[in-house]
PDB file of C-alpha atoms and ligand atoms in Angstrom:
ATOM      1  CA  MET A 606     -33.955   4.168  -1.669  1.00  0.00           C
ATOM      2  CA  GLY A 607     -31.869   6.299  -4.034  1.00  0.00           C
ATOM      3  CA  ARG A 608     -30.809   5.203  -7.512  1.00  0.00           C
ATOM      4  CA  VAL A 609     -27.149   4.923  -6.425  1.00  0.00           C
ATOM      5  CA  GLU A 610     -27.732   4.139  -2.747  1.00  0.00           C
ATOM      6  CA  GLY A 611     -24.527   3.166  -0.919  1.00  0.00           C
ATOM      7  CA  LYS A 612     -22.226   3.580  -3.925  1.00  0.00           C
ATOM      8  CA  VAL A 613     -18.988   5.551  -3.588  1.00  0.00           C
ATOM      9  CA  ALA A 614     -18.470   8.021  -6.430  1.00  0.00           C
ATOM     10  CA  ILE A 615     -15.422  10.135  -7.273  1.00  0.00           C
ATOM     11  CA  VAL A 616     -16.063  13.214  -9.410  1.00  0.00           C
ATOM     12  CA  THR A 617     -13.055  15.079 -10.824  1.00  0.00           C
ATOM     13  CA  GLY A 618     -13.473  18.802 -11.459  1.00  0.00           C
ATOM     14  CA  GLY A 619     -16.481  18.544  -9.168  1.00  0.00           C
ATOM     15  CA  ALA A 620     -16.546  22.109  -7.829  1.00  0.00           C
ATOM     16  CA  LEU A 621     -18.188  23.880 -10.789  1.00  0.00           C
ATOM     17  CA  GLY A 622     -20.448  23.355 -13.768  1.00  0.00           C
ATOM     18  CA  ILE A 623     -21.349  19.825 -14.859  1.00  0.00           C
ATOM     19  CA  GLY A 624     -19.221  18.199 -12.117  1.00  0.00           C
ATOM     20  CA  ARG A 625     -20.994  20.209  -9.428  1.00  0.00           C
ATOM     21  CA  ALA A 626     -24.442  19.205 -10.721  1.00  0.00           C
ATOM     22  CA  ALA A 627     -23.313  15.565 -10.862  1.00  0.00           C
ATOM     23  CA  CYS A 628     -22.040  15.665  -7.243  1.00  0.00           C
ATOM     24  CA  LEU A 629     -25.348  17.124  -6.011  1.00  0.00           C
ATOM     25  CA  LEU A 630     -27.480  14.617  -7.931  1.00  0.00           C
ATOM     26  CA  LEU A 631     -25.384  11.559  -7.023  1.00  0.00           C
ATOM     27  CA  ALA A 632     -25.491  12.570  -3.335  1.00  0.00           C
ATOM     28  CA  LYS A 633     -29.256  13.179  -3.522  1.00  0.00           C
ATOM     29  CA  GLU A 634     -29.638   9.658  -4.957  1.00  0.00           C
ATOM     30  CA  GLY A 635     -27.727   8.090  -2.064  1.00  0.00           C
ATOM     31  CA  ALA A 636     -24.066   7.960  -3.143  1.00  0.00           C
ATOM     32  CA  LYS A 637     -21.143   8.908  -0.927  1.00  0.00           C
ATOM     33  CA  VAL A 638     -19.429  11.531  -3.040  1.00  0.00           C
ATOM     34  CA  ALA A 639     -15.728  12.363  -3.184  1.00  0.00           C
ATOM     35  CA  VAL A 640     -15.771  15.892  -4.585  1.00  0.00           C
ATOM     36  CA  THR A 641     -12.341  16.568  -6.092  1.00  0.00           C
ATOM     37  CA  ASP A 642     -11.044  19.715  -7.771  1.00  0.00           C
ATOM     38  CA  VAL A 643      -8.216  22.235  -7.856  1.00  0.00           C
ATOM     39  CA  LEU A 644     -10.649  24.835  -6.439  1.00  0.00           C
ATOM     40  CA  ASN A 645     -10.590  24.300  -2.653  1.00  0.00           C
ATOM     41  CA  LYS A 646     -13.076  26.999  -1.619  1.00  0.00           C
ATOM     42  CA  GLU A 647     -15.778  26.096  -4.159  1.00  0.00           C
ATOM     43  CA  GLY A 648     -15.257  22.366  -3.522  1.00  0.00           C
ATOM     44  CA  GLN A 649     -15.588  22.731   0.242  1.00  0.00           C
ATOM     45  CA  GLU A 650     -18.677  24.955  -0.146  1.00  0.00           C
ATOM     46  CA  LEU A 651     -20.301  22.282  -2.292  1.00  0.00           C
ATOM     47  CA  VAL A 652     -19.564  19.607   0.319  1.00  0.00           C
ATOM     48  CA  ASP A 653     -21.159  21.819   2.987  1.00  0.00           C
ATOM     49  CA  GLU A 654     -24.211  22.248   0.735  1.00  0.00           C
ATOM     50  CA  ILE A 655     -24.504  18.469   0.194  1.00  0.00           C
ATOM     51  CA  LYS A 656     -24.203  17.823   3.936  1.00  0.00           C
ATOM     52  CA  GLY A 657     -26.834  20.506   4.587  1.00  0.00           C
ATOM     53  CA  LEU A 658     -29.175  18.546   2.302  1.00  0.00           C
ATOM     54  CA  GLY A 659     -28.529  15.350   4.305  1.00  0.00           C
ATOM     55  CA  GLY A 660     -26.021  13.789   1.882  1.00  0.00           C
ATOM     56  CA  VAL A 661     -22.566  12.296   2.432  1.00  0.00           C
ATOM     57  CA  ALA A 662     -19.562  13.986   0.805  1.00  0.00           C
ATOM     58  CA  ARG A 663     -15.983  15.048   1.399  1.00  0.00           C
ATOM     59  CA  PHE A 664     -13.679  17.341  -0.531  1.00  0.00           C
ATOM     60  CA  TRP A 665     -10.188  16.473  -1.714  1.00  0.00           C
ATOM     61  CA  HIS A 666      -7.855  18.840  -3.551  1.00  0.00           C
ATOM     62  CA  LEU A 667      -6.915  16.984  -6.727  1.00  0.00           C
ATOM     63  CA  ASP A 668      -5.076  18.167  -9.819  1.00  0.00           C
ATOM     64  CA  VAL A 669      -5.685  15.361 -12.318  1.00  0.00           C
ATOM     65  CA  THR A 670      -2.448  16.139 -14.165  1.00  0.00           C
ATOM     66  CA  SER A 671      -0.359  14.833 -11.228  1.00  0.00           C
ATOM     67  CA  GLU A 672      -0.184  11.035 -11.085  1.00  0.00           C
ATOM     68  CA  ASP A 673       1.234  11.160  -7.533  1.00  0.00           C
ATOM     69  CA  GLU A 674      -1.669  13.288  -6.369  1.00  0.00           C
ATOM     70  CA  VAL A 675      -4.247  11.037  -8.072  1.00  0.00           C
ATOM     71  CA  LYS A 676      -2.716   7.938  -6.468  1.00  0.00           C
ATOM     72  CA  GLY A 677      -2.562   9.533  -2.997  1.00  0.00           C
ATOM     73  CA  VAL A 678      -6.083  10.976  -3.096  1.00  0.00           C
ATOM     74  CA  PHE A 679      -7.642   7.709  -4.343  1.00  0.00           C
ATOM     75  CA  THR A 680      -5.890   5.828  -1.506  1.00  0.00           C
ATOM     76  CA  ASP A 681      -7.371   8.338   0.956  1.00  0.00           C
ATOM     77  CA  ILE A 682     -10.851   8.063  -0.570  1.00  0.00           C
ATOM     78  CA  PHE A 683     -10.675   4.275  -0.271  1.00  0.00           C
ATOM     79  CA  LYS A 684      -9.611   4.600   3.389  1.00  0.00           C
ATOM     80  CA  GLU A 685     -12.455   7.036   4.107  1.00  0.00           C
ATOM     81  CA  PHE A 686     -15.313   5.313   2.239  1.00  0.00           C
ATOM     82  CA  GLY A 687     -14.090   1.665   2.031  1.00  0.00           C
ATOM     83  CA  LYS A 688     -14.512   1.202  -1.757  1.00  0.00           C
ATOM     84  CA  ILE A 689     -14.678   2.992  -5.096  1.00  0.00           C
ATOM     85  CA  ASP A 690     -17.671   2.132  -7.320  1.00  0.00           C
ATOM     86  CA  VAL A 691     -17.920   5.079  -9.706  1.00  0.00           C
ATOM     87  CA  LEU A 692     -15.380   7.392 -11.305  1.00  0.00           C
ATOM     88  CA  VAL A 693     -16.611  10.444 -13.193  1.00  0.00           C
ATOM     89  CA  ASN A 694     -13.734  11.793 -15.292  1.00  0.00           C
ATOM     90  CA  ASN A 695     -15.185  15.264 -15.646  1.00  0.00           C
ATOM     91  CA  ALA A 696     -12.273  17.707 -15.139  1.00  0.00           C
ATOM     92  CA  GLY A 697     -11.602  19.467 -18.403  1.00  0.00           C
ATOM     93  CA  ILE A 698     -10.441  22.744 -19.930  1.00  0.00           C
ATOM     94  CA  ALA A 699     -11.105  24.360 -23.296  1.00  0.00           C
ATOM     95  CA  GLY A 700      -7.732  25.999 -23.917  1.00  0.00           C
ATOM     96  CA  VAL A 701      -6.969  28.682 -26.479  1.00  0.00           C
ATOM     97  CA  ASN A 702      -9.158  29.297 -29.493  1.00  0.00           C
ATOM     98  CA  LYS A 703      -6.562  29.544 -32.280  1.00  0.00           C
ATOM     99  CA  PRO A 704      -6.000  27.793 -35.603  1.00  0.00           C
ATOM    100  CA  THR A 705      -3.595  24.854 -35.537  1.00  0.00           C
ATOM    101  CA  HIS A 706      -0.673  26.726 -37.143  1.00  0.00           C
ATOM    102  CA  GLU A 707      -0.695  29.350 -34.353  1.00  0.00           C
ATOM    103  CA  ILE A 708      -0.855  26.991 -31.356  1.00  0.00           C
ATOM    104  CA  THR A 709       2.288  26.577 -29.265  1.00  0.00           C
ATOM    105  CA  GLU A 710       3.479  23.242 -27.882  1.00  0.00           C
ATOM    106  CA  GLU A 711       2.776  24.548 -24.382  1.00  0.00           C
ATOM    107  CA  GLU A 712      -0.839  25.462 -25.273  1.00  0.00           C
ATOM    108  CA  TRP A 713      -1.370  22.049 -26.884  1.00  0.00           C
ATOM    109  CA  ASP A 714       0.124  20.154 -23.919  1.00  0.00           C
ATOM    110  CA  LYS A 715      -1.907  22.097 -21.355  1.00  0.00           C
ATOM    111  CA  VAL A 716      -5.197  20.842 -22.832  1.00  0.00           C
ATOM    112  CA  MET A 717      -3.945  17.303 -23.432  1.00  0.00           C
ATOM    113  CA  ASN A 718      -2.562  17.047 -19.895  1.00  0.00           C
ATOM    114  CA  VAL A 719      -5.902  17.806 -18.245  1.00  0.00           C
ATOM    115  CA  ASN A 720      -8.348  16.334 -20.754  1.00  0.00           C
ATOM    116  CA  VAL A 721      -6.475  13.181 -21.800  1.00  0.00           C
ATOM    117  CA  LYS A 722      -3.647  12.406 -19.377  1.00  0.00           C
ATOM    118  CA  GLY A 723      -5.920  13.278 -16.440  1.00  0.00           C
ATOM    119  CA  VAL A 724      -8.478  10.695 -17.613  1.00  0.00           C
ATOM    120  CA  PHE A 725      -5.678   8.130 -18.024  1.00  0.00           C
ATOM    121  CA  PHE A 726      -4.238   8.740 -14.524  1.00  0.00           C
ATOM    122  CA  CYS A 727      -7.621   8.639 -12.772  1.00  0.00           C
ATOM    123  CA  THR A 728      -8.812   5.541 -14.640  1.00  0.00           C
ATOM    124  CA  LYS A 729      -5.481   3.787 -14.038  1.00  0.00           C
ATOM    125  CA  HIS A 730      -5.690   4.322 -10.287  1.00  0.00           C
ATOM    126  CA  ALA A 731      -9.430   3.610  -9.892  1.00  0.00           C
ATOM    127  CA  ILE A 732      -9.487   0.307 -11.829  1.00  0.00           C
ATOM    128  CA  PRO A 733      -7.620  -1.827  -9.216  1.00  0.00           C
ATOM    129  CA  TYR A 734     -10.134  -0.769  -6.524  1.00  0.00           C
ATOM    130  CA  MET A 735     -13.034  -1.622  -8.829  1.00  0.00           C
ATOM    131  CA  GLN A 736     -11.465  -4.990  -9.709  1.00  0.00           C
ATOM    132  CA  LYS A 737     -11.165  -5.793  -5.991  1.00  0.00           C
ATOM    133  CA  ALA A 738     -14.813  -4.783  -5.449  1.00  0.00           C
ATOM    134  CA  GLY A 739     -16.025  -6.989  -8.328  1.00  0.00           C
ATOM    135  CA  GLY A 740     -17.128  -4.166 -10.607  1.00  0.00           C
ATOM    136  CA  GLY A 741     -17.587  -0.466 -11.198  1.00  0.00           C
ATOM    137  CA  SER A 742     -18.495   2.282 -13.625  1.00  0.00           C
ATOM    138  CA  VAL A 743     -16.154   4.792 -15.277  1.00  0.00           C
ATOM    139  CA  ILE A 744     -17.916   7.748 -16.902  1.00  0.00           C
ATOM    140  CA  ASN A 745     -15.807   9.908 -19.195  1.00  0.00           C
ATOM    141  CA  LEU A 746     -16.877  13.407 -20.230  1.00  0.00           C
ATOM    142  CA  SER A 747     -16.169  13.730 -23.932  1.00  0.00           C
ATOM    143  CA  SER A 748     -18.174  16.230 -26.010  1.00  0.00           C
ATOM    144  CA  ILE A 749     -20.118  16.641 -29.236  1.00  0.00           C
ATOM    145  CA  TYR A 750     -16.595  17.554 -30.371  1.00  0.00           C
ATOM    146  CA  GLY A 751     -15.529  13.981 -29.727  1.00  0.00           C
ATOM    147  CA  LEU A 752     -18.030  13.002 -32.455  1.00  0.00           C
ATOM    148  CA  ILE A 753     -17.916  15.864 -34.967  1.00  0.00           C
ATOM    149  CA  SER A 754     -15.600  18.850 -35.339  1.00  0.00           C
ATOM    150  CA  ALA A 755     -15.712  22.612 -35.828  1.00  0.00           C
ATOM    151  CA  PRO A 756     -13.109  25.077 -37.090  1.00  0.00           C
ATOM    152  CA  ASP A 757     -11.920  26.183 -33.652  1.00  0.00           C
ATOM    153  CA  ILE A 758     -10.009  25.009 -30.517  1.00  0.00           C
ATOM    154  CA  PRO A 759      -8.114  22.125 -32.251  1.00  0.00           C
ATOM    155  CA  PRO A 760      -6.502  20.618 -29.119  1.00  0.00           C
ATOM    156  CA  TYR A 761      -9.876  20.488 -27.350  1.00  0.00           C
ATOM    157  CA  HIS A 762     -11.482  18.542 -30.193  1.00  0.00           C
ATOM    158  CA  ALA A 763      -8.480  16.209 -30.428  1.00  0.00           C
ATOM    159  CA  SER A 764      -8.636  15.604 -26.677  1.00  0.00           C
ATOM    160  CA  LYS A 765     -12.352  14.792 -26.707  1.00  0.00           C
ATOM    161  CA  GLY A 766     -11.905  12.408 -29.652  1.00  0.00           C
ATOM    162  CA  ALA A 767      -9.193  10.667 -27.651  1.00  0.00           C
ATOM    163  CA  VAL A 768     -11.467  10.372 -24.611  1.00  0.00           C
ATOM    164  CA  ARG A 769     -14.158   8.741 -26.768  1.00  0.00           C
ATOM    165  CA  LEU A 770     -11.836   5.954 -27.938  1.00  0.00           C
ATOM    166  CA  MET A 771     -10.085   5.583 -24.566  1.00  0.00           C
ATOM    167  CA  SER A 772     -13.560   4.824 -23.202  1.00  0.00           C
ATOM    168  CA  LYS A 773     -14.217   2.136 -25.808  1.00  0.00           C
ATOM    169  CA  THR A 774     -10.798   0.519 -25.342  1.00  0.00           C
ATOM    170  CA  ASP A 775     -11.187   0.430 -21.565  1.00  0.00           C
ATOM    171  CA  ALA A 776     -14.743  -0.889 -21.964  1.00  0.00           C
ATOM    172  CA  LEU A 777     -13.337  -3.863 -23.899  1.00  0.00           C
ATOM    173  CA  LEU A 778     -10.394  -4.353 -21.525  1.00  0.00           C
ATOM    174  CA  TYR A 779     -12.387  -4.379 -18.293  1.00  0.00           C
ATOM    175  CA  ALA A 780     -15.755  -5.883 -19.272  1.00  0.00           C
ATOM    176  CA  LYS A 781     -14.489  -9.204 -17.872  1.00  0.00           C
ATOM    177  CA  ASP A 782     -14.110  -7.479 -14.464  1.00  0.00           C
ATOM    178  CA  ASN A 783     -17.676  -6.148 -14.608  1.00  0.00           C
ATOM    179  CA  ILE A 784     -16.276  -2.620 -14.961  1.00  0.00           C
ATOM    180  CA  ARG A 785     -18.270  -0.555 -17.434  1.00  0.00           C
ATOM    181  CA  VAL A 786     -16.729   2.405 -19.250  1.00  0.00           C
ATOM    182  CA  ASN A 787     -18.877   4.862 -21.179  1.00  0.00           C
ATOM    183  CA  SER A 788     -18.492   8.318 -22.640  1.00  0.00           C
ATOM    184  CA  VAL A 789     -20.945  11.196 -22.342  1.00  0.00           C
ATOM    185  CA  HIS A 790     -21.136  13.788 -25.135  1.00  0.00           C
ATOM    186  CA  PRO A 791     -22.730  17.086 -24.114  1.00  0.00           C
ATOM    187  CA  GLY A 792     -23.739  19.809 -26.516  1.00  0.00           C
ATOM    188  CA  TYR A 793     -23.143  23.342 -25.246  1.00  0.00           C
ATOM    189  CA  ILE A 794     -24.003  23.524 -21.561  1.00  0.00           C
ATOM    190  CA  TRP A 795     -24.076  26.919 -19.845  1.00  0.00           C
ATOM    191  CA  THR A 796     -21.247  26.524 -17.302  1.00  0.00           C
ATOM    192  CA  PRO A 797     -18.264  28.696 -16.270  1.00  0.00           C
ATOM    193  CA  LEU A 798     -16.244  27.024 -19.061  1.00  0.00           C
ATOM    194  CA  VAL A 799     -18.690  28.164 -21.768  1.00  0.00           C
ATOM    195  CA  GLU A 800     -19.344  31.554 -20.153  1.00  0.00           C
ATOM    196  CA  ASP A 801     -15.571  32.178 -20.261  1.00  0.00           C
ATOM    197  CA  LEU A 802     -15.596  31.450 -24.006  1.00  0.00           C
ATOM    198  CA  GLY A 803     -18.415  34.027 -24.276  1.00  0.00           C
ATOM    199  CA  LYS A 804     -16.401  36.632 -22.348  1.00  0.00           C
ATOM    200  CA  LYS A 805     -13.567  36.223 -24.852  1.00  0.00           C
ATOM    201  CA  SER A 806     -15.851  36.511 -27.890  1.00  0.00           C
ATOM    202  CA  PRO A 807     -15.902  39.921 -29.669  1.00  0.00           C
ATOM    203  CA  GLU A 808     -19.746  39.981 -29.678  1.00  0.00           C
ATOM    204  CA  GLY A 809     -20.029  39.718 -25.877  1.00  0.00           C
ATOM    205  CA  VAL A 810     -21.565  37.079 -23.596  1.00  0.00           C
ATOM    206  CA  GLU A 811     -25.263  37.597 -24.380  1.00  0.00           C
ATOM    207  CA  ALA A 812     -24.811  37.517 -28.164  1.00  0.00           C
ATOM    208  CA  PHE A 813     -22.564  34.474 -27.765  1.00  0.00           C
ATOM    209  CA  ARG A 814     -25.230  32.682 -25.751  1.00  0.00           C
ATOM    210  CA  LYS A 815     -27.906  33.483 -28.351  1.00  0.00           C
ATOM    211  CA  HIS A 816     -25.607  32.141 -31.061  1.00  0.00           C
ATOM    212  CA  LEU A 817     -25.099  28.910 -29.098  1.00  0.00           C
ATOM    213  CA  ASP A 818     -28.864  28.640 -28.504  1.00  0.00           C
ATOM    214  CA  SER A 819     -29.382  28.779 -32.273  1.00  0.00           C
ATOM    215  CA  LEU A 820     -26.984  25.864 -32.878  1.00  0.00           C
ATOM    216  CA  HIS A 821     -29.216  23.432 -30.972  1.00  0.00           C
ATOM    217  CA  PRO A 822     -32.408  22.311 -32.795  1.00  0.00           C
ATOM    218  CA  ILE A 823     -34.134  22.234 -29.413  1.00  0.00           C
ATOM    219  CA  GLY A 824     -33.650  26.029 -29.332  1.00  0.00           C
ATOM    220  CA  HIS A 825     -31.343  26.587 -26.384  1.00  0.00           C
ATOM    221  CA  VAL A 826     -28.099  25.490 -24.728  1.00  0.00           C
ATOM    222  CA  GLY A 827     -28.280  22.852 -22.002  1.00  0.00           C
ATOM    223  CA  GLU A 828     -28.002  23.106 -18.229  1.00  0.00           C
ATOM    224  CA  PRO A 829     -25.539  21.134 -16.059  1.00  0.00           C
ATOM    225  CA  ILE A 830     -28.405  19.033 -14.650  1.00  0.00           C
ATOM    226  CA  ASP A 831     -29.165  17.716 -18.168  1.00  0.00           C
ATOM    227  CA  ILE A 832     -25.749  16.041 -18.175  1.00  0.00           C
ATOM    228  CA  ALA A 833     -25.906  15.052 -14.501  1.00  0.00           C
ATOM    229  CA  TYR A 834     -28.936  12.833 -15.259  1.00  0.00           C
ATOM    230  CA  GLY A 835     -26.889  10.986 -17.914  1.00  0.00           C
ATOM    231  CA  ILE A 836     -24.043  10.548 -15.431  1.00  0.00           C
ATOM    232  CA  LEU A 837     -26.493   9.257 -12.824  1.00  0.00           C
ATOM    233  CA  TYR A 838     -27.810   6.647 -15.283  1.00  0.00           C
ATOM    234  CA  HIS A 839     -24.284   5.323 -15.913  1.00  0.00           C
ATOM    235  CA  ALA A 840     -23.436   5.404 -12.192  1.00  0.00           C
ATOM    236  CA  SER A 841     -26.540   3.365 -11.337  1.00  0.00           C
ATOM    237  CA  ASP A 842     -27.202  -0.333 -11.944  1.00  0.00           C
ATOM    238  CA  GLU A 843     -29.919   0.677 -14.427  1.00  0.00           C
ATOM    239  CA  SER A 844     -27.114   0.724 -17.022  1.00  0.00           C
ATOM    240  CA  LYS A 845     -25.613  -2.656 -15.975  1.00  0.00           C
ATOM    241  CA  PHE A 846     -25.649  -3.961 -19.607  1.00  0.00           C
ATOM    242  CA  VAL A 847     -24.230  -0.722 -21.072  1.00  0.00           C
ATOM    243  CA  THR A 848     -20.523  -0.406 -21.797  1.00  0.00           C
ATOM    244  CA  GLY A 849     -18.468   1.218 -24.557  1.00  0.00           C
ATOM    245  CA  SER A 850     -21.440   3.426 -25.395  1.00  0.00           C
ATOM    246  CA  GLU A 851     -21.654   7.098 -26.347  1.00  0.00           C
ATOM    247  CA  LEU A 852     -24.413   8.941 -24.551  1.00  0.00           C
ATOM    248  CA  VAL A 853     -25.158  12.071 -26.609  1.00  0.00           C
ATOM    249  CA  ILE A 854     -27.003  14.820 -24.700  1.00  0.00           C
ATOM    250  CA  ASP A 855     -26.971  17.743 -27.092  1.00  0.00           C
ATOM    251  CA  GLY A 856     -30.429  19.147 -27.863  1.00  0.00           C
ATOM    252  CA  GLY A 857     -30.139  17.648 -31.344  1.00  0.00           C
ATOM    253  CA  TYR A 858     -26.859  19.411 -32.258  1.00  0.00           C
ATOM    254  CA  THR A 859     -25.315  16.331 -33.901  1.00  0.00           C
ATOM    255  CA  ALA A 860     -28.567  14.834 -35.237  1.00  0.00           C
TER     256      ALA A 860
HETATM  257  P1  NAD B1256     -16.146  24.101 -15.919  1.00  0.00           P
HETATM  258  O1  NAD B1256     -14.958  24.879 -16.339  1.00  0.00           O
HETATM  259  O2  NAD B1256     -17.381  24.817 -15.609  1.00  0.00           O
HETATM  260  O3  NAD B1256     -15.741  23.145 -14.705  1.00  0.00           O
HETATM  261  C1  NAD B1256     -14.603  22.318 -14.846  1.00  0.00           C
HETATM  262  C2  NAD B1256     -14.037  22.005 -13.488  1.00  0.00           C
HETATM  263  O4  NAD B1256     -12.813  21.279 -13.700  1.00  0.00           O
HETATM  264  C3  NAD B1256     -13.693  23.249 -12.659  1.00  0.00           C
HETATM  265  O5  NAD B1256     -14.204  23.120 -11.370  1.00  0.00           O
HETATM  266  C4  NAD B1256     -12.179  23.280 -12.684  1.00  0.00           C
HETATM  267  O6  NAD B1256     -11.606  23.846 -11.514  1.00  0.00           O
HETATM  268  C5  NAD B1256     -11.845  21.803 -12.803  1.00  0.00           C
HETATM  269  N1  NAD B1256     -10.492  21.569 -13.312  1.00  0.00           N
HETATM  270  C6  NAD B1256      -9.839  22.228 -14.286  1.00  0.00           C
HETATM  271  N2  NAD B1256      -8.579  21.773 -14.404  1.00  0.00           N
HETATM  272  C7  NAD B1256      -8.440  20.788 -13.480  1.00  0.00           C
HETATM  273  C8  NAD B1256      -7.385  19.920 -13.107  1.00  0.00           C
HETATM  274  N3  NAD B1256      -6.178  19.999 -13.692  1.00  0.00           N
HETATM  275  N4  NAD B1256      -7.602  19.014 -12.124  1.00  0.00           N
HETATM  276  C9  NAD B1256      -8.804  18.947 -11.504  1.00  0.00           C
HETATM  277  N5  NAD B1256      -9.834  19.755 -11.789  1.00  0.00           N
HETATM  278  C10 NAD B1256      -9.653  20.660 -12.780  1.00  0.00           C
HETATM  279  O7  NAD B1256     -16.419  23.012 -17.095  1.00  0.00           O
HETATM  280  P2  NAD B1256     -17.770  22.259 -17.505  1.00  0.00           P
HETATM  281  O8  NAD B1256     -18.374  23.021 -18.598  1.00  0.00           O
HETATM  282  O9  NAD B1256     -18.557  21.921 -16.312  1.00  0.00           O
HETATM  283  O10 NAD B1256     -17.145  20.952 -18.170  1.00  0.00           O
HETATM  284  C11 NAD B1256     -17.012  19.729 -17.490  1.00  0.00           C
HETATM  285  C12 NAD B1256     -16.605  18.670 -18.505  1.00  0.00           C
HETATM  286  O11 NAD B1256     -17.590  18.565 -19.536  1.00  0.00           O
HETATM  287  C13 NAD B1256     -15.288  19.002 -19.213  1.00  0.00           C
HETATM  288  O12 NAD B1256     -14.557  17.820 -19.433  1.00  0.00           O
HETATM  289  C14 NAD B1256     -15.757  19.591 -20.525  1.00  0.00           C
HETATM  290  O13 NAD B1256     -14.809  19.473 -21.544  1.00  0.00           O
HETATM  291  C15 NAD B1256     -16.987  18.742 -20.790  1.00  0.00           C
HETATM  292  N6  NAD B1256     -17.935  19.385 -21.699  1.00  0.00           N
HETATM  293  C16 NAD B1256     -18.495  20.582 -21.381  1.00  0.00           C
HETATM  294  C17 NAD B1256     -19.374  21.164 -22.278  1.00  0.00           C
HETATM  295  C18 NAD B1256     -20.033  22.478 -22.013  1.00  0.00           C
HETATM  296  O14 NAD B1256     -20.657  23.009 -22.930  1.00  0.00           O
HETATM  297  N7  NAD B1256     -19.958  23.028 -20.812  1.00  0.00           N
HETATM  298  C19 NAD B1256     -19.668  20.528 -23.498  1.00  0.00           C
HETATM  299  C20 NAD B1256     -19.066  19.315 -23.778  1.00  0.00           C
HETATM  300  C21 NAD B1256     -18.202  18.748 -22.871  1.00  0.00           C
END
C-alpha cells in the first residue's frame, strides 16, 4: 500500500524539474497523477515513463495563466479520475535578473502571472472539487525567497512572498472543509530553471553551481527528489493535522 494510494493528484508544471520528480514519486506511492504543463512532449514522455513503471497518469496541456484552460482541464481531470484530492501548485518561472528600477511592466507581469495568478486560478478551480469530496491538500511551491530576500530578481521574490501568504490565508479559509494548504520552501535545487540562471551568469554554469553549493551549509544544492519527498508528505494523510505551515527544505540556507 503506497503512502498516497488511490488519491488523485494534479501537478502543474509537472514535465520538468521538481514537478517531474513529484509526479514520479506520487505515482510510485499509489496516486493517480494528472501531469500538466505547457511542454507537451516532455509531459507525455513522463506519463509514458510512469505507465512503464506500473503507475497511473495522464498528461494535459495546461498554461496556468489562462483561467479558461485551468477550468476546462480540471473538469476533464475530474471526469477521467472521479475526484481531485491533491493540487501541487508547482509551475513557476524566475524571470529577468535586473534591479527594480530597470524592470519593465511586461517583465514584472510575466512572473506574477505564472507564479501568483496561476496559483490563484488553480486553487480557485480545485477547491470546489475538494469541498465536494470532503477534503483535500493544496501544496504551493514558494521558495527560500518567500522567507528571506536577496539583491536580485525582485519580481520572483515578491511572487514567492505572495504565495507564502496566499497559502496561509487559504489554510484559514478552508480548514473547516478539511482542506489543508501548505507552502514548501526549497533552497537551490538543480533543475532546468536553475541551470538556465547558470547559463546566463558571466562565470559559466560550473562556477555558478559551485557558488550555489557554497551558499548551503550542507555543502551542496538540492535535487528535485528532496522537494518531492516534502510534497509527498503533504499529499499523504501523514500530514492530516498540518495546515498553514511552511516546509523549508534548503540544506540550512535560511538557518
Ligand atoms: P523548472 O523550470 O525546472 O520547471 C518548471 C516547469 O513549469 C516547467 O516544466 C515549465 O514548462 C512549467 N511552466 C512554466 N510556465 C508555465 C505555465 N505558464 N503553465 C504551466 N506550466 C508552466 O522549475 P523548477 O526549478 O522545477 O521549479 C518548480 C517550482 O519550484 C517553481 O515554482 C519554482 O519557483 C520553485 N522553486 C524552485 C527552486 C529551485 O532552486 N529549482 C527553488 C525554490 C523554489
